[in-house]
Short mmCIF file of C-alpha atoms in Angstrom, two decimals:
data_model
loop_
_atom_site.label_atom_id
_atom_site.label_comp_id
_atom_site.label_asym_id
_atom_site.label_seq_id
_atom_site.Cartn_x
_atom_site.Cartn_y
_atom_site.Cartn_z
CA UNK K 1 6.98 -21.43 10.12
CA UNK K 2 7.92 -17.73 10.10
CA UNK K 3 4.99 -15.40 9.47
CA UNK K 4 4.73 -12.00 7.76
CA UNK K 5 1.58 -9.90 7.73
CA UNK K 6 1.35 -7.54 4.77
CA UNK K 7 -1.02 -4.67 4.03
CA UNK K 8 -2.37 -3.55 0.63
CA UNK K 9 -2.15 -0.16 -0.99
CA UNK K 10 -4.55 1.84 -3.11
CA UNK K 11 -6.58 -0.19 -5.57
CA UNK K 12 -7.92 -2.69 -3.05
CA UNK K 13 -10.87 -0.50 -2.03
CA UNK K 14 -14.40 -1.61 -2.91
CA UNK K 15 -17.87 -0.52 -1.88
CA UNK K 16 -19.02 -2.81 0.94
CA UNK K 17 -15.53 -3.80 2.04
CA UNK K 18 -15.29 -5.15 5.60
CA UNK K 19 -19.09 -5.46 5.85
CA UNK K 20 -19.10 -9.18 6.70
CA UNK K 21 -16.39 -8.78 9.32
CA UNK K 22 -18.21 -5.80 10.84
CA UNK K 23 -21.27 -7.99 11.45
CA UNK K 24 -19.17 -10.32 13.60
CA UNK K 25 -16.57 -8.02 15.15
CA UNK K 26 -17.63 -4.67 16.69
CA UNK K 27 -14.01 -3.44 16.52
CA UNK K 28 -14.47 -2.80 12.78
CA UNK K 29 -17.18 -0.16 13.15
CA UNK K 30 -15.53 1.16 16.32
CA UNK K 31 -12.37 1.95 14.38
CA UNK K 32 -14.27 3.52 11.48
CA UNK K 33 -16.19 5.65 13.99
CA UNK K 34 -12.99 6.73 15.74
CA UNK K 35 -11.44 7.67 12.41
CA UNK K 36 -14.59 9.48 11.26
CA UNK K 37 -14.49 11.66 14.35
CA UNK K 38 -10.96 12.90 13.62
CA UNK K 39 -11.41 13.14 9.83
CA UNK K 40 -14.78 14.88 9.90
CA UNK K 41 -16.31 12.47 7.36
CA UNK K 42 -18.39 9.33 7.89
CA UNK K 43 -15.87 6.78 6.66
CA UNK K 44 -18.12 3.76 7.30
CA UNK K 45 -20.95 5.25 5.26
CA UNK K 46 -18.50 6.09 2.48
CA UNK K 47 -17.05 2.58 2.33
CA UNK K 48 -20.46 0.91 2.44
CA UNK K 49 -22.54 3.17 0.21
CA UNK K 50 -20.05 5.17 -1.81
CA UNK K 51 -20.23 6.65 -4.31
CA UNK K 52 -17.15 4.82 -5.58
CA UNK K 53 -15.87 8.06 -7.16
CA UNK K 54 -15.73 9.64 -3.70
CA UNK K 55 -14.16 6.57 -2.08
CA UNK K 56 -11.57 6.48 -4.85
CA UNK K 57 -10.37 10.03 -4.16
CA UNK K 58 -6.91 9.42 -2.79
CA UNK K 59 -7.52 11.48 0.36
CA UNK K 60 -10.42 9.12 1.19
CA UNK K 61 -8.99 5.87 -0.17
CA UNK K 62 -5.88 6.07 1.96
CA UNK K 63 -7.56 6.34 5.39
CA UNK K 64 -10.31 3.88 4.37
CA UNK K 65 -7.75 1.20 3.58
CA UNK K 66 -5.62 1.94 6.62
CA UNK K 67 -8.67 1.54 8.88
CA UNK K 68 -9.56 -1.74 7.17
CA UNK K 69 -6.06 -3.14 7.62
CA UNK K 70 -5.92 -2.13 11.27
CA UNK K 71 -9.35 -3.66 11.86
CA UNK K 72 -8.31 -6.98 10.32
CA UNK K 73 -5.15 -6.95 12.46
CA UNK K 74 -7.22 -6.37 15.60
CA UNK K 75 -9.51 -9.25 14.65
CA UNK K 76 -6.46 -11.45 14.10
CA UNK K 77 -5.23 -10.63 17.60
CA UNK K 78 -8.68 -11.13 19.18
CA UNK K 79 -8.86 -14.60 17.62
CA UNK K 80 -5.49 -15.55 19.06
CA UNK K 81 -3.55 -15.35 15.80
CA UNK K 82 0.20 -15.78 16.04
CA UNK K 83 2.43 -12.72 16.39
CA UNK K 84 4.15 -12.17 13.04
CA UNK K 85 7.91 -12.05 12.71
CA UNK K 86 7.71 -9.21 10.17
CA UNK K 87 5.28 -6.73 8.67
CA UNK K 88 5.32 -4.85 5.39
CA UNK K 89 2.93 -2.90 3.20
CA UNK K 90 2.69 -1.84 -0.42
CA UNK K 91 3.01 1.96 -0.55
CA UNK K 92 0.11 3.18 1.63
CA UNK K 93 0.13 -0.25 3.29
CA UNK K 94 3.47 0.61 4.89
CA UNK K 95 1.63 3.18 7.02
CA UNK K 96 -0.89 0.53 8.07
CA UNK K 97 1.98 -1.74 9.10
CA UNK K 98 3.50 1.06 11.16
CA UNK K 99 0.20 1.69 12.94
CA UNK K 100 -0.30 -2.02 13.63
CA UNK K 101 3.23 -2.28 15.01
CA UNK K 102 2.66 0.70 17.33
CA UNK K 103 5.13 3.00 15.59
CA UNK K 104 2.36 5.52 14.83
CA UNK K 105 -0.92 5.95 16.72
CA UNK K 106 -4.15 5.06 14.95
CA UNK K 107 -5.55 8.60 14.94
CA UNK K 108 -2.24 10.07 13.78
CA UNK K 109 -2.12 7.40 11.09
CA UNK K 110 -5.52 8.14 9.57
CA UNK K 111 -5.02 11.91 9.53
CA UNK K 112 -1.47 11.51 8.20
CA UNK K 113 -2.51 9.38 5.21
CA UNK K 114 -5.49 11.66 4.51
CA UNK K 115 -3.04 14.56 4.28
CA UNK K 116 -0.59 12.43 2.29
CA UNK K 117 -3.36 11.89 -0.25
CA UNK K 118 -4.01 15.62 -0.43
CA UNK K 119 -0.34 16.39 -0.92
CA UNK K 120 -0.13 13.82 -3.71
CA UNK K 121 -3.22 15.18 -5.46
CA UNK K 122 -1.92 18.73 -5.20
CA UNK K 123 1.57 17.99 -6.48
CA UNK K 124 0.47 17.67 -10.13
CA UNK K 125 -2.35 19.51 -11.86
CA UNK K 126 -5.41 17.45 -12.79
CA UNK K 127 -4.87 15.67 -16.09
CA UNK K 128 -1.11 16.25 -16.22
CA UNK K 129 -0.02 13.01 -14.54
CA UNK K 130 -0.78 9.37 -15.28
CA UNK K 131 0.21 5.77 -14.56
CA UNK K 132 0.13 2.53 -16.55
CA UNK K 133 0.75 -1.14 -15.82
CA UNK K 134 3.19 -2.91 -18.13
CA UNK K 135 2.74 -6.67 -18.37
CA UNK K 136 5.25 -9.06 -19.93
CA UNK K 137 8.55 -7.14 -19.90
CA UNK K 138 11.47 -7.43 -17.50
CA UNK K 139 12.23 -4.59 -15.10
CA UNK K 140 15.29 -3.60 -17.14
CA UNK K 141 13.31 -3.55 -20.40
CA UNK K 142 10.69 -1.24 -18.91
CA UNK K 143 13.37 1.07 -17.51
CA UNK K 144 15.13 1.14 -20.90
CA UNK K 145 11.99 2.02 -22.86
CA UNK K 146 11.10 4.75 -20.35
CA UNK K 147 14.54 6.31 -20.79
CA UNK K 148 14.35 6.10 -24.60
CA UNK K 149 10.98 7.82 -25.01
CA UNK K 150 10.86 10.21 -22.04
CA UNK K 151 12.20 13.13 -24.11
CA UNK K 152 11.79 16.15 -21.81
CA UNK K 153 9.00 14.57 -19.75
CA UNK K 154 9.08 12.52 -16.57
CA UNK K 155 8.57 8.80 -17.27
CA UNK K 156 9.70 6.28 -14.68
CA UNK K 157 9.21 2.72 -13.51
CA UNK K 158 7.69 3.18 -10.05
CA UNK K 159 6.16 -0.10 -8.84
CA UNK K 160 8.07 -3.35 -9.24
CA UNK K 161 5.11 -5.51 -8.26
CA UNK K 162 5.93 -8.99 -9.57
CA UNK K 163 8.05 -10.61 -12.28
CA UNK K 164 6.78 -9.20 -15.57
CA UNK K 165 4.51 -6.66 -13.86
CA UNK K 166 5.81 -3.11 -13.56
CA UNK K 167 3.87 0.13 -13.13
CA UNK K 168 5.17 3.30 -14.78
CA UNK K 169 4.29 6.88 -13.92
CA UNK K 170 4.97 10.36 -15.22
CA UNK K 171 3.46 13.07 -17.33
CA UNK K 172 0.26 12.18 -19.16
CA UNK K 173 1.90 12.83 -22.54
CA UNK K 174 4.78 10.46 -21.78
CA UNK K 175 2.46 7.73 -20.54
CA UNK K 176 0.46 8.05 -23.76
CA UNK K 177 3.66 7.54 -25.80
CA UNK K 178 4.72 4.65 -23.57
CA UNK K 179 1.85 2.28 -24.35
CA UNK K 180 2.70 1.63 -28.04
CA UNK K 181 6.44 1.75 -27.30
CA UNK K 182 6.15 -0.91 -24.59
CA UNK K 183 4.10 -3.15 -26.87
CA UNK K 184 6.64 -2.71 -29.64
CA UNK K 185 9.31 -3.81 -27.14
CA UNK K 186 7.36 -7.01 -26.49
CA UNK K 187 4.95 -6.17 -23.68
CA UNK K 188 1.82 -8.31 -23.62
CA UNK K 189 -0.25 -5.43 -22.30
CA UNK K 190 0.13 -1.75 -21.42
CA UNK K 191 -2.87 -0.75 -19.35
CA UNK K 192 -3.63 2.85 -18.40
CA UNK K 193 -4.59 3.00 -14.72
CA UNK K 194 -7.63 5.03 -13.59
CA UNK K 195 -5.56 7.54 -11.60
CA UNK K 196 -4.33 11.05 -12.26
CA UNK K 197 -1.53 10.99 -9.69
CA UNK K 198 1.91 9.82 -10.91
CA UNK K 199 2.66 8.21 -7.54
CA UNK K 200 6.22 7.34 -6.57
CA UNK K 201 7.68 9.33 -9.46
CA UNK K 202 9.88 12.40 -9.13
CA UNK K 203 6.77 14.51 -9.82
CA UNK K 204 5.82 13.77 -6.21
CA UNK K 205 8.78 15.78 -4.85
CA UNK K 206 6.57 18.72 -3.72
CA UNK K 207 4.36 16.25 -1.84
CA UNK K 208 7.44 14.71 -0.20
CA UNK K 209 8.47 18.11 1.12
CA UNK K 210 5.01 18.68 2.60
CA UNK K 211 4.97 15.20 4.09
CA UNK K 212 8.33 15.81 5.77
CA UNK K 213 6.94 18.90 7.48
CA UNK K 214 3.79 17.02 8.49
CA UNK K 215 5.78 14.14 9.99
CA UNK K 216 7.71 16.57 12.15
CA UNK K 217 4.46 17.24 13.99
CA UNK K 218 3.63 13.69 15.02
CA UNK K 219 5.19 11.18 17.37
CA UNK K 220 6.81 8.21 15.65
CA UNK K 221 8.51 5.31 17.42
CA UNK K 222 10.44 2.28 16.29
CA UNK K 223 7.89 -0.48 15.54
CA UNK K 224 7.57 -3.30 18.06
CA UNK K 225 7.29 -5.74 15.13
CA UNK K 226 9.92 -5.15 12.42
CA UNK K 227 8.48 -3.32 9.39
CA UNK K 228 10.24 -3.63 6.05
CA UNK K 229 10.31 -0.34 4.16
CA UNK K 230 9.51 -0.03 0.43
CA UNK K 231 12.11 2.53 -0.54
CA UNK K 232 15.26 0.75 0.61
CA UNK K 233 14.13 -2.82 1.41
CA UNK K 234 15.45 -2.49 4.95
CA UNK K 235 14.37 -2.08 8.56
CA UNK K 236 14.67 1.34 10.18
CA UNK K 237 17.09 1.57 13.09
CA UNK K 238 15.59 4.70 14.65
CA UNK K 239 12.34 6.64 14.77
CA UNK K 240 13.92 9.38 12.68
CA UNK K 241 14.80 6.77 10.05
CA UNK K 242 11.15 5.67 9.94
CA UNK K 243 10.17 9.26 9.11
CA UNK K 244 12.94 9.61 6.52
CA UNK K 245 11.89 6.37 4.84
CA UNK K 246 8.26 7.50 4.61
CA UNK K 247 9.30 10.77 2.98
CA UNK K 248 11.67 9.01 0.55
CA UNK K 249 8.98 6.44 -0.29
CA UNK K 250 6.62 9.04 -1.75
CA UNK K 251 8.80 9.94 -4.73
CA UNK K 252 10.74 6.66 -5.00
CA UNK K 253 9.83 3.30 -6.56
CA UNK K 254 7.99 0.67 -4.55
CA UNK K 255 10.44 -2.25 -4.56
CA UNK K 256 7.87 -4.93 -3.79
CA UNK K 257 9.60 -7.85 -5.53
CA UNK K 258 12.79 -7.19 -3.58
CA UNK K 259 10.78 -6.73 -0.38
CA UNK K 260 9.11 -10.13 -0.70
CA UNK K 261 12.42 -11.74 -1.58
CA UNK K 262 13.98 -10.09 1.49
CA UNK K 263 11.21 -11.43 3.74
CA UNK K 264 11.64 -14.90 2.32
CA UNK K 265 15.40 -14.66 2.91
CA UNK K 266 14.64 -13.66 6.50
CA UNK K 267 12.90 -17.00 6.89
CA UNK K 268 9.28 -16.06 6.15
CA UNK K 269 7.34 -19.02 4.77
CA UNK K 270 3.77 -17.81 5.36
CA UNK K 271 2.43 -14.45 4.14
CA UNK K 272 -0.98 -13.19 5.31
CA UNK K 273 -2.61 -10.20 3.59
CA UNK K 274 -4.51 -8.05 6.08
CA UNK K 275 -7.38 -6.01 4.72
CA UNK K 276 -9.75 -6.05 1.75
CA UNK K 277 -8.89 -7.78 -1.49
CA UNK K 278 -6.22 -10.23 -2.57
CA UNK K 279 -3.95 -8.04 -4.69
CA UNK K 280 -0.76 -8.59 -2.70
CA UNK K 281 -1.42 -12.30 -2.33
CA UNK K 282 -1.41 -12.72 -6.09
CA UNK K 283 1.86 -10.83 -6.44
CA UNK K 284 3.54 -12.76 -3.62
CA UNK K 285 2.62 -16.12 -5.15
CA UNK K 286 4.54 -15.12 -8.26
CA UNK K 287 7.57 -13.87 -6.33
CA UNK K 288 7.97 -16.33 -3.45
CA UNK K 289 7.13 -19.61 -5.09
CA UNK K 290 6.62 -22.32 -2.50
CA UNK K 291 5.56 -19.91 0.23
CA UNK K 292 2.08 -20.17 1.77
CA UNK K 293 -0.08 -17.13 0.98
CA UNK K 294 -3.37 -16.37 2.74
CA UNK K 295 -5.78 -13.45 3.01
CA UNK K 296 -7.69 -12.01 5.97
CA UNK K 297 -10.63 -10.72 3.99
CA UNK K 298 -13.54 -12.77 5.34
CA UNK K 299 -14.77 -14.46 8.51
CA UNK K 300 -14.12 -18.07 7.50
CA UNK K 301 -10.59 -17.36 6.34
CA UNK K 302 -9.62 -15.48 9.50
CA UNK K 303 -11.01 -18.12 11.81
CA UNK K 304 -9.31 -20.92 9.89
CA UNK K 305 -6.00 -19.04 9.77
CA UNK K 306 -5.94 -18.23 13.47
CA UNK K 307 -6.66 -21.86 14.38
CA UNK K 308 -3.64 -23.04 12.44
CA UNK K 309 -1.23 -20.14 13.02
#
């Protein structure tokens, strides 16, 4: 049975995440300590005690989740888990996959995603950007409504997460208009997301330019386990292509449905989510029906998975 390990993006963070695993595997705190030293902030204290408002700042969320995903991957390896055929990640999770596949070093990874978060936050003034989840419309219907009501604002479908689940992003005014328009078009729900960053929209172009400059300063290699990229649903053929894909990803849609379908077409029958939460697992179950979906978010699950992998 072919195996893919996938890594979550922002939204999976919680206060107390990884605490149970840290009690049983010293590598968890070791990695948080290593990251804290290069970031200049106590990441373990932040993830365990909060406050949640501070953890949810994108410049903190991104490294916190990357560390968690890398820690779970290290536990998987220490327990003798099978080597996956593929890796992928949702948005930020793509960086975690690249660290776990040795394309980017751990310390470069945590500082890179911290800076990525800062670039994203700085690209749009506070209160001027927004995102919303649209439930119950097809991808094409969401795209059509966005085009019809955008007027002179940015309004785009940016995360194709699962059938009937699309996230839109753009200016706050356009997102406010979108909710009633999507419902009128037949959406079951249009939920404003608690973020001020219109991630993966064209409003992130200034952040993409900064990220490109930042990536020029770090060493990137081809991954030793193939990593599927969000922006083009393909595998990079060179280290330079890895960098280009990461830059493109920031102001391009996350094509998660296509990515899961691609992995399934590559022969993947078992998906394992590495890190806190079960967000990706729920999406994958709706996309790749018949595939086995598991999560590495607690001691019992990891030990059971590694015995059978």
